[in-house]
XYZ file of C-alpha atoms in Angstrom:
580
model
C 67.026 -49.952 57.445
C 65.136 -51.283 60.531
C 64.602 -49.057 63.495
C 67.041 -49.410 66.504
C 65.345 -51.436 69.248
C 65.390 -48.463 71.681
C 63.524 -46.297 69.090
C 61.028 -49.038 68.399
C 60.474 -49.301 72.253
C 60.194 -45.555 72.431
C 57.526 -45.257 69.660
C 55.507 -47.936 71.312
C 55.602 -46.185 74.546
C 54.566 -42.869 72.983
C 51.647 -44.702 71.107
C 50.530 -46.256 74.447
C 50.673 -42.835 76.144
C 48.800 -41.199 73.410
C 45.947 -43.888 73.532
C 45.842 -43.569 77.356
C 45.444 -39.732 76.946
C 42.793 -40.149 74.382
C 40.875 -42.533 76.596
C 41.237 -40.149 79.559
C 39.943 -37.151 77.423
C 36.979 -39.001 75.779
C 33.797 -39.346 77.745
C 33.117 -42.885 78.905
C 30.907 -45.068 76.573
C 27.252 -45.328 77.788
C 26.430 -48.931 79.022
C 24.942 -50.996 76.284
C 21.128 -50.869 76.272
C 19.527 -54.069 77.616
C 18.045 -56.168 74.871
C 14.399 -55.731 74.210
C 12.667 -58.933 74.565
C 9.586 -59.641 72.276
C 6.229 -59.777 73.913
C 5.580 -62.860 71.785
C 5.346 -65.972 73.911
C 5.281 -69.513 72.635
C 1.584 -69.934 72.362
C 1.288 -66.626 70.499
C 4.101 -67.701 68.244
C 2.308 -70.956 67.440
C -0.994 -69.183 66.932
C 0.501 -66.801 64.323
C 2.408 -69.617 62.590
C -0.731 -71.661 62.382
C -2.780 -68.688 60.933
C -0.263 -67.975 58.217
C 0.050 -71.644 57.415
C -3.722 -71.938 57.039
C -3.729 -68.851 54.812
C -0.980 -70.230 52.553
C -3.126 -73.483 52.265
C -6.118 -71.560 51.073
C -8.000 -71.847 54.429
C -8.940 -68.110 54.607
C -11.700 -68.477 57.080
C -9.627 -70.525 59.489
C -6.719 -68.090 59.133
C -9.074 -65.095 59.722
C -10.460 -66.530 62.889
C -7.058 -67.632 64.347
C -5.215 -64.280 63.619
C -8.313 -62.235 64.683
C -8.089 -63.991 68.010
C -4.383 -63.284 68.317
C -5.042 -59.541 67.515
C -7.672 -59.294 70.136
C -5.287 -60.923 72.753
C -2.475 -58.613 71.842
C -4.200 -55.473 70.783
C -1.573 -55.150 68.082
C -2.570 -52.716 65.483
C -0.414 -54.200 62.691
C -1.987 -57.596 63.263
C -5.492 -56.128 63.070
C -4.706 -54.459 59.772
C -3.400 -57.832 58.575
C -6.716 -59.535 59.577
C -8.810 -56.820 57.931
C -6.867 -57.122 54.649
C -7.204 -60.922 54.673
C -11.097 -60.402 54.780
C -10.949 -57.819 52.096
C -9.039 -59.956 49.724
C -11.427 -62.688 50.334
C -14.214 -60.271 49.462
C -15.729 -60.877 52.973
C -16.923 -57.345 53.927
C -18.838 -58.493 57.010
C -15.766 -60.142 58.446
C -13.482 -57.116 57.536
C -15.992 -54.800 59.340
C -16.159 -57.145 62.397
C -12.296 -57.141 62.619
C -12.120 -53.326 62.181
C -14.628 -52.982 65.062
C -12.723 -55.177 67.268
C -9.667 -53.140 66.422
C -11.508 -50.021 67.468
C -12.616 -51.578 70.626
C -9.212 -52.869 71.610
C -7.586 -49.594 70.698
C -10.234 -46.824 71.410
C -7.538 -44.080 70.817
C -6.548 -45.311 67.395
C -7.547 -43.070 64.487
C -6.516 -45.791 61.968
C -9.016 -48.203 63.606
C -11.940 -45.861 63.549
C -11.086 -44.590 60.085
C -11.121 -48.165 58.770
C -14.599 -48.665 60.300
C -15.916 -45.667 58.566
C -14.273 -46.672 55.176
C -15.726 -50.152 55.372
C -19.178 -48.799 56.268
C -18.952 -46.578 53.214
C -17.747 -49.430 51.036
C -20.609 -51.747 52.162
C -23.215 -48.763 51.928
C -24.104 -48.585 55.447
C -24.385 -44.826 56.063
C -26.774 -45.059 58.960
C -23.992 -46.763 61.025
C -21.386 -44.135 60.228
C -22.104 -41.300 62.784
C -20.768 -42.907 65.898
C -17.368 -44.055 64.412
C -17.055 -40.816 62.564
C -17.668 -38.755 65.679
C -15.076 -40.742 67.484
C -12.661 -40.435 64.569
C -12.888 -36.691 64.566
C -12.098 -36.667 68.403
C -9.063 -39.002 68.283
C -7.478 -37.992 65.088
C -4.648 -35.396 65.051
C -5.987 -32.044 64.929
C -4.358 -31.256 61.476
C -5.783 -34.348 59.912
C -9.384 -33.629 60.922
C -10.392 -31.300 58.078
C -8.993 -33.761 55.382
C -10.977 -36.548 56.948
C -14.252 -34.515 56.682
C -13.458 -33.349 53.086
C -12.817 -36.967 51.983
C -16.378 -38.222 53.044
C -18.122 -37.489 49.570
C -15.511 -39.487 47.842
C -15.953 -42.489 50.169
C -19.781 -42.522 49.396
C -19.498 -41.503 45.750
C -20.927 -44.841 44.645
C -23.766 -44.962 47.033
C -26.965 -45.937 45.390
C -28.820 -43.721 47.920
C -27.045 -40.332 48.261
C -30.045 -38.887 50.124
C -29.595 -41.468 52.873
C -25.886 -40.481 53.078
C -26.817 -36.877 53.574
C -29.401 -37.670 56.183
C -26.867 -39.883 58.124
C -23.795 -37.667 57.937
C -25.569 -34.250 58.087
C -26.055 -34.116 61.899
C -22.412 -34.987 62.570
C -21.131 -32.418 60.196
C -23.564 -29.753 61.536
C -22.128 -30.295 64.848
C -18.484 -29.240 63.950
C -17.463 -25.828 64.929
C -14.370 -23.654 65.015
C -11.530 -24.673 62.575
C -13.534 -27.642 61.275
C -16.660 -25.706 60.309
C -15.524 -24.748 56.766
C -14.699 -28.284 55.891
C -18.014 -29.511 57.416
C -19.893 -26.839 55.280
C -18.056 -27.824 52.162
C -18.721 -31.446 52.752
C -22.418 -31.050 53.530
C -22.800 -28.979 50.336
C -21.015 -31.664 48.161
C -23.282 -34.438 49.714
C -26.379 -32.277 49.027
C -25.457 -31.855 45.361
C -24.955 -35.473 45.173
C -28.302 -36.041 46.622
C -30.046 -33.605 44.344
C -30.878 -31.181 47.118
C -29.617 -28.022 45.209
C -31.498 -25.630 47.387
C -29.685 -26.868 50.480
C -26.448 -27.015 48.639
C -26.837 -23.389 47.716
C -27.573 -22.346 51.194
C -24.470 -24.104 52.507
C -22.345 -22.668 49.728
C -23.317 -19.093 50.581
C -22.673 -19.748 54.273
C -19.245 -21.125 53.329
C -18.597 -18.142 51.087
C -19.399 -15.691 53.716
C -17.272 -17.614 56.313
C -14.148 -17.979 54.078
C -14.555 -15.068 51.564
C -10.958 -15.497 50.296
C -10.924 -19.255 49.749
C -11.859 -21.066 46.527
C -13.934 -24.002 48.059
C -17.167 -22.110 47.865
C -16.455 -20.994 44.300
C -15.848 -24.667 43.287
C -19.250 -25.636 44.780
C -20.880 -22.727 42.967
C -19.370 -23.707 39.675
C -20.622 -27.385 40.094
C -24.078 -26.026 41.113
C -24.384 -23.645 38.216
C -25.988 -26.126 35.575
C -28.722 -27.200 38.158
C -29.000 -24.089 40.289
C -28.749 -20.857 38.367
C -28.853 -18.704 41.608
C -25.251 -20.011 42.328
C -24.000 -17.791 39.311
C -24.407 -14.691 41.752
C -21.711 -15.967 43.885
C -19.236 -16.552 40.967
C -20.094 -13.054 39.365
C -19.476 -11.353 42.719
C -16.149 -12.958 43.183
C -14.998 -12.209 39.508
C -16.070 -8.566 39.870
C -14.242 -8.349 43.154
C -11.202 -10.210 41.760
C -11.047 -10.092 37.914
C -7.573 -11.855 37.986
C -9.000 -15.196 39.189
C -8.456 -16.800 35.740
C -8.848 -20.419 36.804
C -12.338 -19.528 38.284
C -13.400 -17.598 35.084
C -12.395 -20.669 32.973
C -14.276 -23.007 35.154
C -17.285 -20.678 35.002
C -17.160 -20.546 31.243
C -17.109 -24.338 31.047
C -20.076 -24.580 33.356
C -21.898 -22.125 31.022
C -21.131 -24.405 28.074
C -22.533 -27.343 30.158
C -25.699 -25.205 30.662
C -26.070 -24.717 27.059
C -25.314 -20.995 27.175
C -22.539 -20.725 24.625
C -22.817 -17.009 23.935
C -22.159 -16.083 27.614
C -19.332 -18.762 27.652
C -17.763 -17.077 24.656
C -17.897 -13.745 26.469
C -15.897 -15.259 29.405
C -13.347 -16.857 27.092
C -12.820 -13.505 25.274
C -12.096 -12.008 28.624
C -9.473 -14.723 29.315
C -7.879 -14.273 25.946
C -7.420 -10.642 26.781
C -6.131 -11.183 30.248
C -3.871 -14.155 29.327
C -3.148 -13.713 25.629
C -0.139 -16.170 25.450
C -2.373 -19.000 26.845
C -3.634 -21.198 23.842
C -6.350 -22.872 25.932
C -8.914 -19.893 26.004
C -8.329 -19.181 22.271
C -8.971 -22.852 21.392
C -12.214 -22.920 23.479
C -13.323 -19.514 22.058
C -12.840 -20.972 18.541
C -14.811 -23.995 19.244
C -17.785 -21.943 20.750
C -17.782 -19.501 17.859
C -17.869 -22.327 15.358
C -20.900 -23.822 17.251
C -22.544 -20.418 17.016
C -21.973 -20.405 13.251
C -19.651 -17.280 13.698
C -17.203 -18.733 11.076
C -14.798 -15.757 10.640
C -14.519 -15.252 14.443
C -13.967 -18.947 14.988
C -11.194 -19.167 12.422
C -9.538 -16.009 13.816
C -9.628 -17.559 17.375
C -8.292 -20.843 16.161
C -5.448 -19.325 14.281
C -4.423 -17.373 17.486
C -4.405 -20.636 19.333
C -2.411 -22.313 16.667
C 0.295 -19.519 16.991
C 0.738 -20.127 20.557
C 0.711 -23.899 20.228
C 3.380 -23.685 17.481
C 5.623 -21.623 19.714
C 8.683 -23.928 20.814
C 8.794 -24.248 24.616
C 10.435 -26.597 26.989
C 8.171 -28.682 29.092
C 7.472 -32.061 30.573
C 6.210 -34.982 28.407
C 2.575 -34.383 29.524
C 2.861 -30.637 28.372
C 4.320 -31.678 25.026
C 1.540 -34.183 24.516
C -1.058 -31.557 25.557
C 0.408 -29.112 22.960
C 0.201 -31.934 20.310
C -3.492 -32.612 21.233
C -4.254 -28.977 21.028
C -2.779 -28.615 17.609
C -4.776 -31.668 16.489
C -7.928 -30.187 17.794
C -7.299 -26.744 16.139
C -6.785 -28.383 12.574
C -9.972 -30.480 13.080
C -11.971 -27.385 13.972
C -10.385 -25.392 11.110
C -11.276 -28.169 8.706
C -14.877 -28.061 9.956
C -15.017 -24.233 9.551
C -13.689 -24.350 6.092
C -16.317 -27.003 5.167
C -19.020 -24.964 6.594
C -17.791 -21.998 4.290
C -17.988 -24.339 1.390
C -14.188 -24.481 0.860
C -13.725 -28.211 0.563
C -10.151 -27.818 -0.577
C -9.172 -25.885 2.414
C -11.053 -28.380 4.677
C -9.056 -31.220 3.199
C -5.735 -29.265 3.473
C -6.525 -28.755 7.193
C -7.164 -32.422 7.679
C -3.826 -33.022 6.137
C -2.202 -31.283 9.148
C -3.854 -33.548 11.704
C -1.386 -36.046 13.210
C -2.621 -39.578 13.269
C -6.127 -40.900 12.282
C -9.122 -41.954 14.404
C -12.751 -41.612 14.230
C -12.854 -37.747 14.283
C -10.536 -37.489 11.353
C -12.572 -40.156 9.457
C -15.778 -38.393 10.186
C -14.394 -35.058 8.727
C -13.317 -36.989 5.577
C -16.596 -38.760 5.315
C -18.495 -35.442 5.501
C -16.213 -33.930 2.719
C -16.974 -36.930 0.470
C -20.610 -36.670 1.170
C -20.499 -33.036 0.217
C -19.052 -34.129 -3.135
C -21.963 -36.630 -3.625
C -19.973 -39.624 -2.335
C -22.058 -40.399 0.787
C -21.715 -44.194 0.320
C -18.087 -43.806 0.111
C -18.026 -41.710 3.271
C -20.058 -44.133 5.206
C -17.520 -46.871 4.575
C -14.911 -44.783 6.441
C -17.118 -44.929 9.480
C -18.397 -48.403 9.705
C -16.776 -50.422 12.474
C -14.408 -53.232 11.816
C -15.295 -56.768 12.638
C -12.910 -56.926 15.563
C -13.875 -53.440 16.979
C -14.519 -53.236 20.742
C -18.097 -52.525 21.831
C -16.997 -48.917 22.833
C -15.478 -48.357 19.386
C -18.394 -50.015 17.449
C -21.023 -47.892 19.358
C -19.042 -44.609 18.633
C -18.703 -45.612 14.987
C -22.351 -46.294 14.549
C -23.284 -42.992 16.144
C -20.864 -41.296 13.768
C -22.480 -42.871 10.813
C -25.839 -41.985 11.943
C -24.826 -38.428 12.415
C -23.299 -38.192 9.057
C -26.524 -39.350 7.375
C -28.519 -37.002 9.482
C -26.379 -34.018 8.593
C -26.823 -34.857 4.933
C -30.572 -35.244 5.267
C -30.743 -39.063 4.811
C -32.986 -39.353 7.908
C -34.298 -42.810 6.922
C -30.789 -44.092 6.593
C -29.817 -42.609 9.862
C -32.856 -44.271 11.439
C -31.836 -47.641 10.034
C -28.412 -47.291 11.468
C -29.631 -46.271 14.982
C -32.046 -49.147 14.966
C -29.211 -51.635 14.263
C -27.331 -50.012 17.118
C -30.007 -50.162 19.661
C -30.450 -53.853 18.724
C -26.808 -54.395 19.322
C -26.768 -52.255 22.571
C -30.237 -52.615 24.155
C -30.916 -50.326 27.082
C -28.387 -47.669 25.809
C -30.517 -44.500 26.431
C -28.445 -42.153 24.331
C -28.941 -44.487 21.249
C -32.732 -44.894 21.915
C -32.940 -40.999 22.312
C -31.147 -40.571 18.933
C -33.411 -43.182 17.264
C -36.464 -41.385 18.584
C -35.310 -38.033 17.015
C -34.765 -39.750 13.690
C -38.246 -41.357 14.038
C -39.711 -37.802 14.307
C -37.761 -36.570 11.296
C -39.385 -39.244 9.073
C -42.849 -38.521 10.483
C -43.134 -41.653 12.810
C -44.523 -39.651 15.760
C -45.880 -42.611 17.723
C -42.691 -44.471 17.408
C -40.961 -41.345 18.615
C -43.116 -41.002 21.635
C -42.713 -44.690 22.562
C -38.989 -44.467 22.363
C -38.780 -41.292 24.417
C -40.873 -42.722 27.100
C -38.712 -45.798 27.266
C -35.752 -43.353 27.707
C -37.426 -41.666 30.587
C -38.391 -45.171 32.051
C -34.665 -46.232 31.984
C -33.211 -42.847 32.990
C -35.785 -40.675 34.805
C -33.379 -37.617 34.880
C -32.809 -37.653 31.036
C -33.941 -33.977 30.602
C -33.491 -34.133 26.873
C -36.104 -36.880 26.545
C -38.614 -34.785 28.513
C -37.844 -31.671 26.518
C -38.009 -33.516 23.092
C -41.344 -35.070 23.789
C -42.874 -31.837 25.181
C -41.501 -29.721 22.229
C -42.743 -32.224 19.583
C -46.217 -32.057 21.115
C -46.206 -28.235 21.261
C -44.799 -27.819 17.677
C -47.721 -30.026 16.436
C -50.195 -28.178 18.641
C -51.143 -31.256 20.604
C -51.787 -31.946 24.255
C -50.356 -28.442 25.101
C -50.979 -28.943 28.929
C -49.044 -32.161 28.962
C -46.340 -30.695 26.699
C -45.835 -27.784 29.150
C -45.539 -30.206 32.071
C -42.950 -32.286 30.290
C -40.863 -29.237 29.360
C -41.051 -27.809 32.908
C -39.863 -31.283 34.218
C -36.843 -30.961 31.821
C -36.196 -27.374 33.016
C -36.266 -28.455 36.560
C -33.595 -31.046 35.737
C -31.538 -28.635 33.784
C -32.376 -25.135 34.889
C -31.579 -22.255 32.476
C -30.581 -24.653 29.482
C -31.414 -22.321 26.491
C -32.937 -25.131 24.245
C -35.286 -25.952 27.059
C -36.189 -22.428 27.750
C -36.844 -22.096 23.997
C -39.270 -25.143 24.092
C -41.163 -23.492 27.066
C -41.457 -20.237 25.190
C -42.857 -22.049 22.212
C -45.488 -24.063 24.211
C -46.482 -20.655 25.725
C -46.858 -19.162 22.292
C -49.136 -22.196 21.214
C -51.136 -21.628 24.421
C -51.650 -17.988 23.355
C -49.421 -16.347 26.134
C -47.473 -14.012 23.854
C -45.818 -11.750 26.543
C -44.488 -14.723 28.475
C -43.507 -16.436 25.210
C -41.530 -13.462 24.144
C -39.804 -13.072 27.433
C -38.663 -16.763 27.548
C -37.586 -16.713 23.875
C -35.418 -13.574 24.478
C -33.869 -15.303 27.402
C -33.189 -18.428 25.320
C -31.824 -16.393 22.433
C -29.441 -14.364 24.593
C -27.970 -17.558 25.760
C -27.821 -19.382 22.585
C -28.600 -17.165 19.483
C -28.862 -19.892 16.986
C -31.227 -19.836 13.953
C -33.891 -22.134 15.363
C -34.386 -20.130 18.387
C -34.294 -16.895 16.402
C -37.031 -18.255 14.209
C -39.263 -18.908 17.192
C -38.547 -15.486 18.761
C -39.115 -13.773 15.427
C -42.516 -15.491 15.000
C -43.662 -14.596 18.463
C -42.475 -10.948 17.869
C -44.353 -10.824 14.571
C -47.441 -12.143 16.060
C -47.145 -9.543 18.765
C -46.995 -6.732 16.282
C -43.253 -6.145 16.724
C -42.583 -6.772 13.144
C -39.536 -4.580 12.749
C -37.773 -6.259 15.742
C -38.756 -9.681 14.291
C -37.121 -8.783 10.979
C -33.814 -7.801 12.711
C -33.766 -11.172 14.630
C -34.319 -13.050 11.426
C -31.855 -11.131 9.337
C -29.147 -11.713 11.931
C -29.881 -15.450 11.992
C -29.941 -15.656 8.215
C -26.509 -13.925 8.028
C -25.156 -16.484 10.456
C -26.949 -19.760 9.227
C -28.519 -18.933 5.866
C -29.508 -22.684 5.214
C -31.321 -23.248 8.493
C -34.341 -25.310 7.826
C -36.447 -23.958 10.729
C -35.737 -20.425 9.739
C -36.526 -20.979 6.154
C -39.743 -22.737 6.828
C -40.883 -20.013 9.179
C -40.117 -17.175 6.652
C -41.975 -19.268 3.970
C -45.035 -19.925 6.043
C -45.375 -16.318 7.103
C -44.569 -15.200 3.634
C -41.798 -12.814 4.866
C -39.095 -11.523 2.507
C -35.799 -10.334 4.340
């Protein structure tokens, strides 16, 4: 039923009254803000339009000049960024740098402008021009961003062909930093010094940083990176781990640096400590197993690998990357267990372990090829490793190296040399392939060819320490040009300080020179870092010649238990007519 008219009018009046009351109670609305007019006038609009049209028409140079002129007139940062990007996309570095400098001049307080100048100078390898814009950048950038800008510098210059010039240019700016910026400046100077090969300076800066920030990890990161080339850095790491044994990440990084320094026995010690401290973590068990296998400690290797497998097989939730990491870990464990079983002579167990490996690949094929070779089927094994016709260069190179390794391990040195010659013909200038070819040339008695190849490696890669060491050791072993041999080995040791195989070579040349006490000292040092049978053979011979025959027998006996088929050990014992 419709409302009576009076009631309808009353309702309307009540509604009007309520609305009026609400308006009285509510604060008045603020007046509308006046419209903001663009600073762009007609000439500027036309200039920008022309610039973009020229760019779309492929006239990059014209667009760059038109838009740069507009950016200079307006001092607009976004427009400057646009101009810099246009130049970069056109691979016109000089124009990009010119635009960035114009931006910094137009906006002297802009951190983005000065940072862009620094980045472009790094990209164009002009470190000598960096100090002024870098100094300005560190002054105008927000305070909290300054340490990050400093620490990013080594990454900016990581591809520089002259890292010493980078250190020389940036060093004074970094040395001037004080207060909150000093730790970042010390870290960056040390990193640049490492890149420049100035290890002594890097170590001094790392020590200063460690003293300034005793609880931070930056100095330890530097020390770990320095360890393979500067053994004195180890004292910093040892002191920190003694003070705080629970720094497991540092201990793991230290152990990996020891492996890189060819000190596997000491690396195994650190991984053992990690397995005790973090028994549920499979990674230290896997690393320990791999090292023990390398050291020919087969029972210890298999025990560690089975411990790793237990933890990798434990169901656990995780991200896709964690699940993949576990799968990769299991694959590596089974590959290593197959290798361990093969070294024990249990070919059936070795094949059974391979059956557990998910997927194929060169590593699996190599293990299968090795098993075939042990059964007298070397030719069949080689077929598993030969690259396919459509293999990429990377895959073909890896396959050729694997085939050469298989032949070497099964004492077909001439066959290995032939494969490596074919590989170096296909990949000329590959120093690793040339080095391997040199090693096989030596095994077949082609010493002049070996020397020529090793000198070629040194010519192509002057910091290839293995080439210096191999040539020096070969001369010493044949009792030739001992002074030159010592110089070559000392050069190798300077490039890779503390590496056990190089220390062994130096000990051997000292023995050839008649310096028995120094030879024994060096060979003991090498044997403690890498107690393999060849180093044991050398140490034992020096001890034998020195009159310490009981100690020599103990060294040889231990090596024979670990690696009874070692050729160097067997030759030494036969030559000296020693029965163990």
